[in-house]
Amino acid sequence: MIIQLKRVYEPAADSDGCRILVDKLWPRGIKKSDLKYDIWAKDITPSPELRRFFHADPEANWEAFAQRYRDELTNNPALDALAAQLKENKTPVVTLLYGFRNPLRNHAVILREALMEKLNL
């Protein structure tokens, strides 16, 4: 299984496989009818408090945010449920869709790592 990341504002491609929206809030400027996605995994996103902490100063708060989100994921049954669903469906390619502008420092990066670990990839 390949797990890739893509900004929600990039066009969908056949190579995306199963597209999973991993933001709690619907992305700004996109109509629900215009976004191609298979799953909206709201329950696997950072808590509102953690999201506010990160968005207050993304550069300065990245390391603390990343660790706190990893901690949240270890106690979040939604991670196990999503991993089980992907494994059961034998999904060869998964694309995690996120809205944040920075492609290297966003919660989807941490989520991808956690899913890969959970799936032994």
mmCIF file of C-alpha atoms in Angstrom:
data_model
loop_
_atom_site.group_PDB
_atom_site.id
_atom_site.type_symbol
_atom_site.label_atom_id
_atom_site.label_comp_id
_atom_site.label_asym_id
_atom_site.label_seq_id
_atom_site.Cartn_x
_atom_site.Cartn_y
_atom_site.Cartn_z
ATOM 1 C CA MET A 1 0.000 0.000 0.000
ATOM 2 C CA ILE A 2 1.185 3.490 -0.842
ATOM 3 C CA ILE A 3 0.017 6.416 1.284
ATOM 4 C CA GLN A 4 0.527 9.780 -0.331
ATOM 5 C CA LEU A 5 -0.362 13.346 0.555
ATOM 6 C CA LYS A 6 -2.086 15.923 -1.581
ATOM 7 C CA ARG A 7 -3.397 19.375 -0.968
ATOM 8 C CA VAL A 8 -7.168 19.390 -1.296
ATOM 9 C CA TYR A 9 -6.962 22.245 -3.825
ATOM 10 C CA GLU A 10 -4.956 20.125 -6.301
ATOM 11 C CA PRO A 11 -6.990 18.343 -8.975
ATOM 12 C CA ALA A 12 -7.946 14.714 -8.484
ATOM 13 C CA ALA A 13 -6.031 12.131 -10.493
ATOM 14 C CA ASP A 14 -6.654 8.481 -11.303
ATOM 15 C CA SER A 15 -3.396 7.687 -9.479
ATOM 16 C CA ASP A 16 -4.850 9.006 -6.181
ATOM 17 C CA GLY A 17 -6.612 5.753 -5.355
ATOM 18 C CA CYS A 18 -8.768 6.078 -2.241
ATOM 19 C CA ARG A 19 -9.007 9.803 -1.425
ATOM 20 C CA ILE A 20 -9.450 10.579 2.271
ATOM 21 C CA LEU A 21 -10.194 14.112 3.465
ATOM 22 C CA VAL A 22 -8.364 14.484 6.773
ATOM 23 C CA ASP A 23 -9.465 17.979 7.833
ATOM 24 C CA LYS A 24 -12.066 18.594 10.540
ATOM 25 C CA LEU A 25 -13.515 21.593 8.715
ATOM 26 C CA TRP A 26 -14.632 21.684 5.100
ATOM 27 C CA PRO A 27 -11.972 23.407 2.927
ATOM 28 C CA ARG A 28 -12.682 27.025 2.090
ATOM 29 C CA GLY A 29 -13.739 27.866 -1.423
ATOM 30 C CA ILE A 30 -14.631 24.311 -2.460
ATOM 31 C CA LYS A 31 -18.199 23.168 -3.014
ATOM 32 C CA LYS A 32 -18.993 19.760 -1.569
ATOM 33 C CA SER A 33 -20.155 18.654 -4.997
ATOM 34 C CA ASP A 34 -16.785 19.624 -6.525
ATOM 35 C CA LEU A 35 -14.434 17.669 -4.259
ATOM 36 C CA LYS A 36 -13.772 14.066 -5.188
ATOM 37 C CA TYR A 37 -13.213 12.083 -1.987
ATOM 38 C CA ASP A 38 -14.115 8.640 -0.719
ATOM 39 C CA ILE A 39 -13.923 9.131 3.048
ATOM 40 C CA TRP A 40 -14.103 12.212 5.253
ATOM 41 C CA ALA A 41 -12.142 11.175 8.333
ATOM 42 C CA LYS A 42 -13.121 13.975 10.733
ATOM 43 C CA ASP A 43 -12.487 11.909 13.851
ATOM 44 C CA ILE A 44 -8.813 11.391 13.081
ATOM 45 C CA THR A 45 -7.906 15.079 12.961
ATOM 46 C CA PRO A 46 -6.166 17.080 15.717
ATOM 47 C CA SER A 47 -8.360 18.241 18.574
ATOM 48 C CA PRO A 48 -9.727 21.784 18.263
ATOM 49 C CA GLU A 49 -7.382 22.997 21.027
ATOM 50 C CA LEU A 50 -4.339 21.485 19.324
ATOM 51 C CA ARG A 51 -5.373 22.865 15.944
ATOM 52 C CA ARG A 52 -5.723 26.382 17.411
ATOM 53 C CA PHE A 53 -2.318 26.033 19.125
ATOM 54 C CA PHE A 54 -0.663 25.089 15.836
ATOM 55 C CA HIS A 55 -2.369 27.766 13.746
ATOM 56 C CA ALA A 56 -1.407 30.492 16.236
ATOM 57 C CA ASP A 57 2.239 30.173 15.068
ATOM 58 C CA PRO A 58 2.826 27.199 12.751
ATOM 59 C CA GLU A 59 6.589 27.626 12.455
ATOM 60 C CA ALA A 60 7.291 28.081 16.154
ATOM 61 C CA ASN A 61 4.766 25.459 17.275
ATOM 62 C CA TRP A 62 5.523 22.699 14.761
ATOM 63 C CA GLU A 63 7.642 20.413 16.961
ATOM 64 C CA ALA A 64 5.313 20.651 19.963
ATOM 65 C CA PHE A 65 2.277 20.241 17.722
ATOM 66 C CA ALA A 66 3.740 17.161 16.020
ATOM 67 C CA GLN A 67 4.435 15.446 19.340
ATOM 68 C CA ARG A 68 1.067 16.329 20.825
ATOM 69 C CA TYR A 69 -0.751 15.104 17.714
ATOM 70 C CA ARG A 70 1.192 11.819 17.821
ATOM 71 C CA ASP A 71 0.062 11.485 21.441
ATOM 72 C CA GLU A 72 -3.558 12.150 20.457
ATOM 73 C CA LEU A 73 -3.361 9.541 17.710
ATOM 74 C CA THR A 74 -2.107 6.831 20.076
ATOM 75 C CA ASN A 75 -5.329 7.236 22.082
ATOM 76 C CA ASN A 76 -7.660 7.718 19.113
ATOM 77 C CA PRO A 77 -9.659 4.614 18.088
ATOM 78 C CA ALA A 78 -10.388 6.297 14.734
ATOM 79 C CA LEU A 79 -6.785 5.572 13.691
ATOM 80 C CA ASP A 80 -7.275 1.840 14.307
ATOM 81 C CA ALA A 81 -10.620 1.913 12.529
ATOM 82 C CA LEU A 82 -9.227 3.653 9.455
ATOM 83 C CA ALA A 83 -6.215 1.335 9.305
ATOM 84 C CA ALA A 84 -8.497 -1.699 9.571
ATOM 85 C CA GLN A 85 -10.780 -0.364 6.833
ATOM 86 C CA LEU A 86 -7.853 0.228 4.479
ATOM 87 C CA LYS A 87 -6.399 -3.191 5.206
ATOM 88 C CA GLU A 88 -9.760 -4.922 4.761
ATOM 89 C CA ASN A 89 -10.405 -3.176 1.440
ATOM 90 C CA LYS A 90 -6.862 -3.979 0.267
ATOM 91 C CA THR A 91 -6.545 -0.433 -0.997
ATOM 92 C CA PRO A 92 -3.288 -0.217 -3.004
ATOM 93 C CA VAL A 93 -3.056 3.598 -3.053
ATOM 94 C CA VAL A 94 -4.377 6.040 -0.465
ATOM 95 C CA THR A 95 -4.213 9.815 -0.781
ATOM 96 C CA LEU A 96 -4.673 11.907 2.346
ATOM 97 C CA LEU A 97 -6.206 15.267 1.433
ATOM 98 C CA TYR A 98 -5.400 18.295 3.587
ATOM 99 C CA GLY A 99 -5.960 22.038 3.280
ATOM 100 C CA PHE A 100 -2.966 23.590 5.038
ATOM 101 C CA ARG A 101 -0.555 25.506 2.795
ATOM 102 C CA ASN A 102 2.731 24.030 4.004
ATOM 103 C CA PRO A 103 3.214 20.599 2.376
ATOM 104 C CA LEU A 104 5.969 19.555 4.810
ATOM 105 C CA ARG A 105 4.532 20.755 8.106
ATOM 106 C CA ASN A 106 0.890 19.834 8.484
ATOM 107 C CA HIS A 107 -1.074 17.246 10.418
ATOM 108 C CA ALA A 108 -1.435 14.953 7.396
ATOM 109 C CA VAL A 109 2.332 14.345 7.488
ATOM 110 C CA ILE A 110 2.038 13.048 11.065
ATOM 111 C CA LEU A 111 -1.106 11.076 10.251
ATOM 112 C CA ARG A 112 0.615 9.415 7.290
ATOM 113 C CA GLU A 113 3.490 8.317 9.542
ATOM 114 C CA ALA A 114 1.037 6.925 12.109
ATOM 115 C CA LEU A 115 -0.942 5.020 9.470
ATOM 116 C CA MET A 116 2.212 3.577 7.937
ATOM 117 C CA GLU A 117 3.326 2.399 11.360
ATOM 118 C CA LYS A 118 -0.102 0.926 12.134
ATOM 119 C CA LEU A 119 -0.146 -0.894 8.772
ATOM 120 C CA ASN A 120 3.500 -2.010 9.049
ATOM 121 C CA LEU A 121 4.494 -0.234 5.829
#
